[in-house]
Coordinates of C-alpha atoms (C1' of nucleotides) in Angstrom, one line a residue:
Chain W
M1 CA 25.6 143.3 98.1
K2 CA 22.8 140.6 96.8
Q3 CA 25.7 138.9 93.9
D4 CA 24.8 139.5 91.2
D5 CA 21.4 139.1 89.5
R6 CA 20.2 140.8 86.7
N7 CA 17.9 143.1 88.0
R8 CA 20.3 144.1 90.6
S9 CA 20.0 147.6 88.9
V10 CA 16.2 147.7 88.7
R11 CA 16.6 147.2 91.8
L12 CA 19.4 149.7 93.7
L13 CA 17.5 152.7 90.4
W14 CA 13.7 152.6 91.7
E15 CA 13.4 151.0 94.7
P16 CA 13.3 153.4 97.8
D17 CA 16.7 152.6 99.4
A18 CA 15.5 150.4 101.4
Q19 CA 14.7 150.5 105.3
V20 CA 17.1 153.1 105.6
T21 CA 18.6 150.1 108.9
R22 CA 17.1 152.7 111.3
E23 CA 20.4 152.1 113.0
P24 CA 23.2 154.0 111.2
K25 CA 25.7 152.1 111.6
A26 CA 26.9 152.6 109.1
A27 CA 30.0 155.5 108.3
L28 CA 30.4 156.2 104.6
S29 CA 26.5 155.5 102.3
R30 CA 25.2 155.0 98.6
A31 CA 24.3 158.1 98.7
R32 CA 27.8 159.1 99.8
V33 CA 29.6 156.4 97.5
V34 CA 27.9 157.9 94.1
E35 CA 29.0 161.5 95.3
A36 CA 32.4 161.4 95.7
A37 CA 32.7 158.8 91.8
I38 CA 30.6 162.4 90.4
K39 CA 33.2 164.1 91.2
V40 CA 35.8 162.6 90.8
A41 CA 34.4 162.5 87.7
D42 CA 33.8 165.6 87.4
A43 CA 36.9 166.7 88.0
E44 CA 38.4 163.7 85.9
G45 CA 36.3 162.2 83.9
I46 CA 36.3 158.5 83.0
G47 CA 38.9 157.7 82.9
A48 CA 40.1 158.4 85.7
L49 CA 37.5 156.5 87.6
T50 CA 38.4 154.2 89.7
M51 CA 37.3 151.6 92.9
R52 CA 40.6 152.8 94.7
R53 CA 40.4 156.6 93.3
V54 CA 36.9 156.2 94.6
A55 CA 37.4 155.7 98.1
E56 CA 40.9 156.9 98.8
T57 CA 38.7 160.6 98.5
L58 CA 36.7 159.9 100.8
G59 CA 39.1 158.2 103.4
F60 CA 37.9 154.6 102.6
T61 CA 39.7 151.4 101.1
T62 CA 39.2 150.0 98.2
M63 CA 36.5 147.4 99.3
S64 CA 34.6 149.2 101.4
L65 CA 33.0 150.5 99.1
Y66 CA 32.0 146.8 97.9
R67 CA 30.0 147.5 100.5
H68 CA 27.2 149.6 99.2
V69 CA 27.2 149.0 95.7
P70 CA 27.5 145.8 94.1
G71 CA 29.8 146.9 91.5
K72 CA 31.3 149.5 88.4
S73 CA 28.4 149.0 86.2
E74 CA 26.1 149.6 89.1
L75 CA 28.0 152.6 90.4
L76 CA 27.7 154.2 86.9
D77 CA 23.7 153.9 86.2
L78 CA 23.6 154.9 89.7
M79 CA 25.8 158.6 88.8
V80 CA 23.8 158.7 85.0
D81 CA 20.7 158.9 87.1
A82 CA 21.7 160.9 90.1
V83 CA 22.5 163.6 87.7
W84 CA 19.4 163.7 85.3
G85 CA 17.8 164.4 88.7
E86 CA 19.2 168.1 88.7
T87 CA 17.7 168.5 85.7
E88 CA 14.0 170.0 85.6
H89 CA 11.0 169.0 83.8
T90 CA 9.8 170.8 80.4
P91 CA 6.8 172.1 81.4
K92 CA 3.3 171.9 79.6
G93 CA 3.5 174.4 76.6
P94 CA 4.1 174.7 73.2
W95 CA 5.9 172.1 71.5
R96 CA 9.2 174.2 70.1
A97 CA 9.1 176.5 73.5
G98 CA 9.1 172.8 76.0
L99 CA 11.6 170.8 73.5
E100 CA 13.8 174.0 73.6
F101 CA 13.6 173.5 77.0
Y102 CA 14.5 169.9 77.0
A103 CA 17.4 170.6 75.1
R104 CA 18.5 172.8 77.0
Q105 CA 18.6 171.1 79.7
M106 CA 20.4 168.0 78.8
W107 CA 23.3 170.9 77.5
S108 CA 23.6 172.0 80.8
M109 CA 23.5 168.5 82.1
Y110 CA 26.3 167.4 80.0
R111 CA 27.7 170.6 80.1
A112 CA 28.8 169.9 84.2
H113 CA 28.6 166.7 83.7
P114 CA 31.1 166.2 80.3
W115 CA 31.3 162.5 81.8
L116 CA 28.2 161.0 80.8
L117 CA 29.1 162.0 76.7
Q118 CA 31.9 159.2 77.5
L119 CA 29.7 156.2 78.6
T120 CA 27.7 154.2 76.9
N121 CA 24.1 154.5 76.4
A122 CA 23.2 150.9 75.9
R123 CA 21.7 148.5 77.6
R124 CA 22.4 150.8 80.7
M125 CA 19.6 150.7 82.7
P126 CA 17.5 154.4 83.0
G127 CA 16.5 155.1 86.4
P128 CA 13.4 157.0 88.2
N129 CA 14.7 160.6 87.1
A130 CA 16.0 160.1 83.1
M131 CA 12.6 158.2 82.2
T132 CA 10.6 161.0 83.9
R133 CA 12.1 163.9 82.1
Q134 CA 12.2 161.8 79.7
D135 CA 7.9 161.6 79.8
A136 CA 7.5 165.1 79.9
A137 CA 9.4 166.1 77.0
F138 CA 7.3 163.3 75.6
A139 CA 4.0 165.1 76.1
V140 CA 4.6 168.9 75.0
V141 CA 4.4 167.2 71.4
S142 CA 1.2 164.6 72.0
E143 CA -1.3 167.4 71.1
L144 CA 0.0 168.4 67.3
G145 CA -1.7 165.4 66.5
L146 CA 1.3 162.9 65.4
K147 CA 1.3 158.9 65.9
P148 CA 2.9 157.3 68.4
E149 CA 6.5 156.6 67.1
E150 CA 6.6 160.1 65.2
I151 CA 6.5 161.5 68.7
V152 CA 9.1 159.3 69.6
A153 CA 11.0 160.1 66.5
V154 CA 10.7 163.5 67.5
V155 CA 11.9 164.1 70.9
T156 CA 15.0 161.6 69.6
T157 CA 15.7 163.7 67.1
V158 CA 16.3 166.5 69.6
G159 CA 17.7 164.0 72.1
Q160 CA 20.7 162.8 69.2
F161 CA 21.5 166.1 68.4
V162 CA 21.8 167.5 71.3
A163 CA 24.7 164.0 72.8
G164 CA 25.9 164.7 69.2
V165 CA 27.7 168.4 70.1
G166 CA 28.0 167.7 73.1
R167 CA 29.9 164.3 73.3
T168 CA 33.0 167.2 70.6
M169 CA 32.3 169.3 73.5
A170 CA 32.2 166.4 76.3
D171 CA 35.6 165.2 74.9
R172 CA 37.3 168.6 74.7
V173 CA 36.7 169.9 78.4
L174 CA 38.4 166.7 79.4
A175 CA 41.1 166.6 77.5
E176 CA 42.1 170.2 78.5
R177 CA 41.3 168.4 82.5
E178 CA 43.4 165.9 82.7
T179 CA 46.1 166.7 80.3
G180 CA 45.9 170.8 81.8
V181 CA 47.4 171.9 78.3
S182 CA 44.4 174.2 76.8
E183 CA 43.2 172.7 72.9
E184 CA 44.4 176.0 71.5
D185 CA 47.9 174.9 72.9
W186 CA 48.1 171.0 72.4
W187 CA 46.9 171.9 68.0
N188 CA 49.2 174.5 67.9
D189 CA 52.4 172.1 68.6
R190 CA 51.1 170.0 66.4
D191 CA 53.5 171.9 64.1
E192 CA 54.3 169.8 61.1
L193 CA 51.0 169.1 60.6
W194 CA 49.8 171.9 59.3
E195 CA 52.3 171.7 56.9
H196 CA 50.6 169.0 55.8
F197 CA 47.4 171.9 54.8
T198 CA 48.3 173.0 51.0
P199 CA 45.9 174.5 48.8
E200 CA 46.3 171.9 46.2
R201 CA 45.6 169.4 48.2
L202 CA 42.4 170.7 51.2
P203 CA 41.5 173.9 49.1
M204 CA 38.0 174.2 50.2
M205 CA 39.6 174.1 54.3
T206 CA 43.0 176.4 53.8
H207 CA 40.4 179.0 51.6
I208 CA 38.3 178.9 54.6
W209 CA 41.7 179.6 57.7
T210 CA 42.5 181.9 55.1
T211 CA 39.7 183.8 55.4
G212 CA 39.4 183.4 59.2
G213 CA 36.4 180.8 59.0
Y214 CA 38.6 179.3 62.4
E215 CA 39.4 182.2 64.1
R216 CA 35.5 183.5 64.8
P217 CA 33.0 179.7 64.8
L218 CA 29.1 180.4 65.2
D219 CA 28.1 178.5 68.6
E220 CA 27.7 174.7 67.3
F221 CA 24.9 174.1 70.2
E222 CA 23.2 177.5 69.0
F223 CA 23.0 177.3 65.4
G224 CA 22.3 173.3 65.3
L225 CA 20.0 173.6 67.6
A226 CA 17.9 176.5 65.6
R227 CA 18.7 174.2 62.7
V228 CA 17.2 171.1 64.2
L229 CA 13.8 172.7 65.6
D230 CA 13.7 174.6 62.2
G231 CA 13.2 171.1 60.4
L232 CA 11.0 169.4 62.9
E233 CA 8.6 172.1 62.0
V234 CA 8.3 171.7 58.8
F235 CA 7.4 168.4 59.9
I236 CA 4.6 169.3 62.1
S237 CA 3.1 172.1 60.2
A238 CA 3.0 170.0 57.1
E239 CA 0.1 168.7 55.4
D240 CA 0.5 164.8 54.2
R241 CA 3.8 164.1 56.6
P242 CA 6.1 161.2 54.3
V243 CA 6.5 158.1 56.1
V244 CA 9.8 156.8 57.3
R245 CA 10.4 152.9 58.6
R246 CA 13.1 151.7 60.1
E247 CA 13.8 148.6 58.0
T248 CA 16.4 145.7 59.7
C249 CA 15.9 145.5 63.6
L250 CA 19.1 147.0 63.6
Chain L
M1 CA 59.8 153.4 66.4
K2 CA 61.0 156.8 67.1
Q3 CA 60.4 157.3 70.8
D4 CA 57.8 159.5 72.1
D5 CA 57.8 162.9 70.2
R6 CA 54.8 164.9 69.2
N7 CA 54.8 164.5 65.7
R8 CA 54.6 160.7 65.5
S9 CA 51.4 160.1 64.5
V10 CA 51.6 163.3 61.7
R11 CA 54.7 161.8 60.1
L12 CA 52.4 157.7 60.6
L13 CA 49.5 159.3 58.7
W14 CA 50.4 162.2 55.9
E15 CA 54.2 160.4 55.0
P16 CA 54.1 158.5 52.1
D17 CA 55.3 155.2 53.7
A18 CA 58.6 156.2 53.8
Q19 CA 60.6 154.5 52.0
V20 CA 59.3 151.1 52.2
T21 CA 62.9 149.7 53.1
R22 CA 64.0 147.7 49.1
E23 CA 64.0 144.6 51.0
P24 CA 61.0 143.0 52.1
K25 CA 62.8 141.3 55.3
A26 CA 59.9 141.9 56.8
A27 CA 57.5 139.1 57.4
L28 CA 54.5 141.9 59.3
S29 CA 54.0 144.9 58.5
R30 CA 52.2 147.9 59.8
A31 CA 49.0 147.8 56.6
R32 CA 48.6 144.0 57.7
V33 CA 48.7 145.2 61.3
V34 CA 46.4 148.1 61.1
E35 CA 44.5 145.9 58.6
A36 CA 44.7 143.1 61.2
A37 CA 43.4 145.4 64.5
I38 CA 40.3 146.8 61.5
K39 CA 39.3 143.2 62.3
V40 CA 39.3 143.1 65.5
A41 CA 37.5 146.1 65.9
D42 CA 35.1 145.4 63.3
A43 CA 34.3 142.0 65.0
E44 CA 34.6 142.4 69.3
G45 CA 34.7 146.0 69.9
I46 CA 37.0 148.6 71.0
G47 CA 37.1 147.2 74.8
A48 CA 37.8 144.1 72.9
L49 CA 41.1 145.5 70.4
T50 CA 44.2 144.8 73.2
M51 CA 47.3 144.0 71.5
R52 CA 47.9 140.7 72.3
R53 CA 44.4 139.9 70.7
V54 CA 45.5 141.3 67.7
A55 CA 49.1 140.5 67.5
E56 CA 47.3 136.7 67.9
T57 CA 45.4 137.0 65.2
L58 CA 48.3 137.7 63.3
G59 CA 50.4 135.1 64.7
F60 CA 53.0 137.1 66.2
T61 CA 53.5 137.1 70.0
T62 CA 52.5 141.1 71.4
M63 CA 55.5 142.9 71.2
S64 CA 55.7 142.6 67.2
L65 CA 53.9 144.5 67.0
Y66 CA 55.7 147.1 68.4
R67 CA 58.2 147.4 64.8
H68 CA 55.9 148.4 63.0
V69 CA 53.8 151.4 65.5
P70 CA 55.0 152.8 68.1
G71 CA 51.6 151.8 70.5
K72 CA 47.7 151.4 71.1
S73 CA 47.7 155.0 70.1
E74 CA 48.7 155.8 67.0
L75 CA 47.2 152.4 65.8
L76 CA 44.0 154.4 66.3
D77 CA 45.0 156.7 64.8
L78 CA 45.5 154.3 61.4
M79 CA 42.9 152.9 61.5
V80 CA 40.7 155.7 62.0
D81 CA 41.9 157.4 58.2
A82 CA 42.0 153.6 57.1
V83 CA 38.9 153.1 57.4
W84 CA 38.0 156.6 55.9
G85 CA 39.7 156.0 52.9
E86 CA 36.9 153.5 52.8
T87 CA 34.3 156.5 52.1
E88 CA 33.6 158.5 48.3
H89 CA 34.3 161.9 48.4
T90 CA 30.8 164.2 48.1
P91 CA 30.9 164.4 44.5
K92 CA 29.9 168.7 43.4
G93 CA 26.8 169.8 42.8
P94 CA 24.0 171.0 44.7
W95 CA 24.6 171.7 48.5
R96 CA 21.0 169.3 49.9
A97 CA 21.7 166.3 47.5
G98 CA 25.6 167.1 48.5
L99 CA 25.3 167.3 52.4
E100 CA 22.8 164.2 51.6
F101 CA 25.7 162.0 50.1
Y102 CA 28.3 163.0 51.8
A103 CA 26.1 162.1 55.7
R104 CA 25.4 158.9 54.2
Q105 CA 28.7 158.2 53.1
M106 CA 29.7 158.7 57.3
W107 CA 27.3 156.3 58.0
S108 CA 27.6 153.5 55.9
M109 CA 31.2 153.6 57.4
Y110 CA 30.1 154.0 60.5
R111 CA 27.5 151.1 60.1
A112 CA 30.6 149.0 58.7
H113 CA 33.2 150.4 61.4
P114 CA 31.0 150.9 65.3
W115 CA 33.6 151.1 67.5
L116 CA 34.6 154.4 64.9
L117 CA 32.4 156.0 67.7
Q118 CA 33.7 154.4 70.7
L119 CA 36.2 156.3 70.3
T120 CA 36.8 159.9 71.1
N121 CA 38.3 162.7 68.9
A122 CA 39.2 165.0 69.8
R123 CA 43.4 165.7 69.6
R124 CA 42.5 162.3 67.4
M125 CA 45.3 163.4 64.7
P126 CA 43.1 164.1 61.8
G127 CA 44.5 162.0 58.5
P128 CA 44.2 163.0 54.7
N129 CA 41.3 160.8 53.8
A130 CA 39.4 162.0 56.2
M131 CA 40.3 165.3 54.9
T132 CA 40.0 166.1 52.1
R133 CA 36.7 164.0 51.9
Q134 CA 35.7 167.0 54.8
D135 CA 37.2 169.7 51.9
A136 CA 34.8 168.3 50.2
A137 CA 31.7 168.2 51.9
F138 CA 33.0 172.1 52.4
A139 CA 32.9 172.1 49.0
V140 CA 29.0 171.6 48.1
V141 CA 27.9 174.4 49.7
S142 CA 30.7 176.8 49.5
E143 CA 29.1 178.8 46.8
L144 CA 26.0 180.2 48.6
G145 CA 27.4 182.8 49.3
L146 CA 27.0 181.8 53.5
K147 CA 29.8 183.1 56.0
P148 CA 33.1 180.9 56.0
E149 CA 32.4 180.0 59.6
E150 CA 28.9 179.7 58.0
I151 CA 30.3 176.8 55.7
V152 CA 32.3 174.8 59.1
A153 CA 28.7 175.6 60.7
V154 CA 26.8 173.7 58.1
V155 CA 28.9 171.1 57.4
T156 CA 29.9 169.7 61.5
T157 CA 25.3 170.3 61.9
V158 CA 25.3 167.8 59.4
G159 CA 28.9 165.6 60.9
Q160 CA 27.5 166.1 65.0
F161 CA 23.7 164.6 63.9
V162 CA 25.2 161.7 61.8
A163 CA 27.8 161.2 64.7
G164 CA 25.1 161.0 67.7
V165 CA 22.7 158.8 65.7
G166 CA 25.5 156.1 64.7
R167 CA 26.7 156.4 68.7
T168 CA 23.6 154.9 69.8
M169 CA 23.3 151.9 66.7
A170 CA 26.7 151.7 67.3
D171 CA 26.9 150.8 71.4
R172 CA 23.2 148.5 70.2
V173 CA 25.6 146.4 67.3
L174 CA 28.8 146.3 69.6
A175 CA 26.5 145.1 72.6
E176 CA 24.9 142.3 70.9
R177 CA 28.4 140.7 68.6
E178 CA 30.0 140.8 72.6
T179 CA 27.5 139.6 74.1
G180 CA 26.0 137.3 71.7
V181 CA 22.4 138.5 73.3
S182 CA 20.2 139.7 70.8
E183 CA 19.2 143.5 72.6
E184 CA 15.0 142.3 72.3
D185 CA 16.4 139.7 74.3
W186 CA 18.2 141.9 76.3
W187 CA 15.2 143.6 77.4
N188 CA 12.6 141.2 78.3
D189 CA 15.2 139.8 79.9
R190 CA 14.7 142.8 83.2
D191 CA 11.1 141.7 84.4
E192 CA 11.4 144.0 87.5
L193 CA 12.8 146.5 85.1
W194 CA 9.0 147.2 82.8
E195 CA 7.0 147.2 86.6
H196 CA 7.6 150.8 87.7
F197 CA 6.6 151.3 84.0
T198 CA 2.8 152.9 85.4
P199 CA 0.3 155.8 84.3
E200 CA 1.1 157.7 87.6
R201 CA 4.5 157.5 87.4
L202 CA 5.0 157.2 82.8
P203 CA 1.7 158.0 81.4
M204 CA 3.6 159.3 78.2
M205 CA 6.0 156.7 77.5
T206 CA 3.5 154.2 79.2
H207 CA 1.0 155.8 76.5
I208 CA 2.7 155.1 73.6
W209 CA 4.0 151.9 73.8
T210 CA 0.4 150.2 74.6
T211 CA -1.0 152.0 71.2
G212 CA 2.5 150.6 69.6
G213 CA 4.6 153.1 69.0
Y214 CA 7.5 151.2 70.4
E215 CA 6.6 148.5 67.7
R216 CA 7.1 150.1 64.6
P217 CA 10.1 153.0 65.7
L218 CA 10.9 154.7 62.4
D219 CA 14.2 155.2 60.8
E220 CA 16.4 156.9 63.3
F221 CA 18.5 158.2 61.0
E222 CA 16.8 158.9 57.5
F223 CA 14.4 160.5 59.9
G224 CA 16.5 162.7 61.4
L225 CA 18.3 163.3 58.5
A226 CA 15.4 164.6 56.4
R227 CA 14.4 167.1 59.4
V228 CA 18.4 168.3 59.7
L229 CA 18.5 169.3 55.3
D230 CA 15.2 170.4 56.9
G231 CA 16.8 173.4 58.8
L232 CA 19.6 173.7 57.3
E233 CA 17.7 175.1 53.9
V234 CA 15.7 177.3 56.5
F235 CA 18.8 179.0 57.1
I236 CA 20.5 178.7 54.1
S237 CA 17.2 180.4 51.5
A238 CA 17.0 183.3 54.6
E239 CA 17.2 186.0 53.6
D240 CA 18.8 187.4 57.0
R241 CA 20.6 185.1 58.4
P242 CA 21.1 185.7 62.4
V243 CA 24.6 184.9 63.4
V244 CA 25.2 183.1 66.5
R245 CA 29.0 183.3 67.5
R246 CA 30.7 181.3 70.3
E247 CA 30.7 183.5 73.9
T248 CA 33.4 181.3 74.7
C249 CA 36.2 179.0 74.4
L250 CA 34.7 175.5 75.4
Chain U
dA1 C1' 86.1 137.9 58.3
dA2 C1' 83.3 141.5 60.3
dG3 C1' 80.2 143.6 62.2
dC4 C1' 75.9 146.2 62.3
dA5 C1' 71.0 146.9 62.4
dG6 C1' 66.9 146.1 61.4
dA7 C1' 63.4 141.5 62.9
dG8 C1' 60.7 139.1 66.2
dT9 C1' 61.1 137.5 71.5
dG10 C1' 60.4 137.1 76.8
dT11 C1' 60.6 139.1 80.9
dA12 C1' 58.8 142.2 84.6
dC13 C1' 56.4 145.9 85.9
dG14 C1' 52.3 148.6 87.4
dT15 C1' 47.3 149.8 87.1
dT16 C1' 42.7 147.8 86.8
dG17 C1' 38.0 145.4 89.4
dT18 C1' 36.6 142.5 92.5
dA19 C1' 36.8 137.6 95.2
dC20 C1' 37.6 136.1 99.2
dA21 C1' 38.7 135.0 103.1
dC22 C1' 38.7 138.0 107.7
dG23 C1' 38.7 141.5 112.0
dG24 C1' 36.4 144.0 114.4
dC25 C1' 31.8 146.4 116.3
dA26 C1' 27.0 146.2 117.9
dC27 C1' 22.2 144.7 119.1
dT28 C1' 19.6 141.1 120.0
dA29 C1' 17.8 136.5 122.5
dG30 C1' 18.9 132.9 126.8
Chain R
dC1 C1' 25.5 138.9 132.1
dT2 C1' 26.6 136.1 128.0
dA3 C1' 26.4 134.3 123.9
dG4 C1' 25.6 134.3 119.2
dT5 C1' 24.6 137.0 115.4
dG6 C1' 25.3 139.6 111.3
dC7 C1' 26.7 144.0 108.7
dC8 C1' 30.8 147.3 108.2
dG9 C1' 34.8 147.5 107.0
dT10 C1' 40.0 146.0 105.7
dG11 C1' 43.9 143.2 103.7
dT12 C1' 44.9 140.2 100.4
dA13 C1' 45.7 137.5 95.9
dC14 C1' 44.8 137.5 90.6
dA15 C1' 44.3 138.4 86.0
dA16 C1' 44.1 141.4 81.7
dC17 C1' 45.8 145.3 80.4
dG18 C1' 50.2 148.6 77.8
dT19 C1' 54.5 149.2 76.9
dA20 C1' 59.7 149.4 78.7
dC21 C1' 64.0 146.7 77.9
dA22 C1' 67.3 143.5 77.5
dC23 C1' 67.9 139.6 75.2
dT24 C1' 68.4 136.5 70.2
dC25 C1' 68.2 135.8 64.9
dT26 C1' 69.1 136.5 60.4
dG27 C1' 70.8 139.0 56.0
dC28 C1' 73.3 142.8 54.5
dT29 C1' 76.9 146.2 54.0
dT30 C1' 81.9 147.2 54.3

DNA sequence: AAGCAGAGTGTACGTTGTACACGGCACTAG
DNA sequence: CTAGTGCCGTGTACAACGTACACTCTGCTT
């Protein structure tokens, strides 16, 4: 499969699936491999996503997968863009509704495929599905008179918040699926831990605990999203916006 | 080392280092193992943190580590709480300054130890250092007349934002350290990718690109933190606060 | 003097991604 | 009709990982 090559993933993601090899000679296909891999990851997380496991669910040998994908890294790129393809583009309209829509689309994507948040995003090849969704999000904040770098910052802030809260959700969900033990049961089993949560050591936490603050938690996503959008509104409707440039490259 | 036991990590983290075995018979110690592991992870990320590698930097064999730490999972718990120990407690004072302090402490912790954000937080045993820091953060928002679950939500929102933006930073930094290739060089090498970024397909992104929006990016942390705190301020100073409860358990 | 407990070692196993050489099939060129 | 060519799926093999287990060696307690 095309050997090693800096641009393998680019072609895989952006180019129209080659010339579908007019004869349906192959029993397996790239799409089927990607689909099976997503199914495995959905059910058991990235940790369980091995080439052997994917092949097994398809009823082929491990090495057969390498006829259709160059390697695991590129398979992940394809999986990520495939699930972006399941989301809807943000429709044109007022900025706040648009950003909320964008956030909710990502949120449901993360809920359906929590393994997305177990992956590094650094140097992952962006695919066309992810990019067109982001482009649509840029569009709804493009008519507010913001500078281009402010447009990027606004959309990025929303994305980063959703990824942040999504990650804790995802880790919880996947831990439950992998172990079969519910979050509550697991923490209850750690009986020796709670003995150390004394009012002298952790006054606020024990107070919050005894007044029931942990029994009726607020929805982290809903609460946080409202706050972030409020904060962006303050910025967007301000007269003179402060400029905060990045100082270092990292 | 105490075999398998649900509460191994609890004792390791919360109990005062056992009875230091009156004779300093051991050349190695738990603290030295943890310290060496942190150094390896700092320099090369979690991917390079193997028991063999840690032992090697200490000049011992792999299996010698297991005399001092029950296993890799518990070693990670110890590493995490050790770096929390390097941060300062949020001092009492006005809520906004306090939350900003808390956010900046976490931010510098993440910058110094980016591997923290490569780790799952789900079901990681919390240690005393992390918990007392969080307790101090709760304290600064505890006098605002918020309900206990709102206190939790406010502090959590800040934490989740910092973790979200921190993660992209961390992934970038670690990728550079591991590969020795700068982010910019890496993306420039992906020449075939940019050919697909056409104005027809990605109108906003190409426009932002050509107007220099990517050349002078805003600082994601500074920009986002200001927005999040603004949003929390809107909430805190509101007359009647909306209640958003979590509906499901996940 | 005997023996015991704890530190560090060495070997071995199962799991991972994937390189590589191979066998069988379905076309096409002569 | 036959020989050739190239792709599909297979099987074996290897290096790296965490760690179980059975040692050896040392120095203290009886």
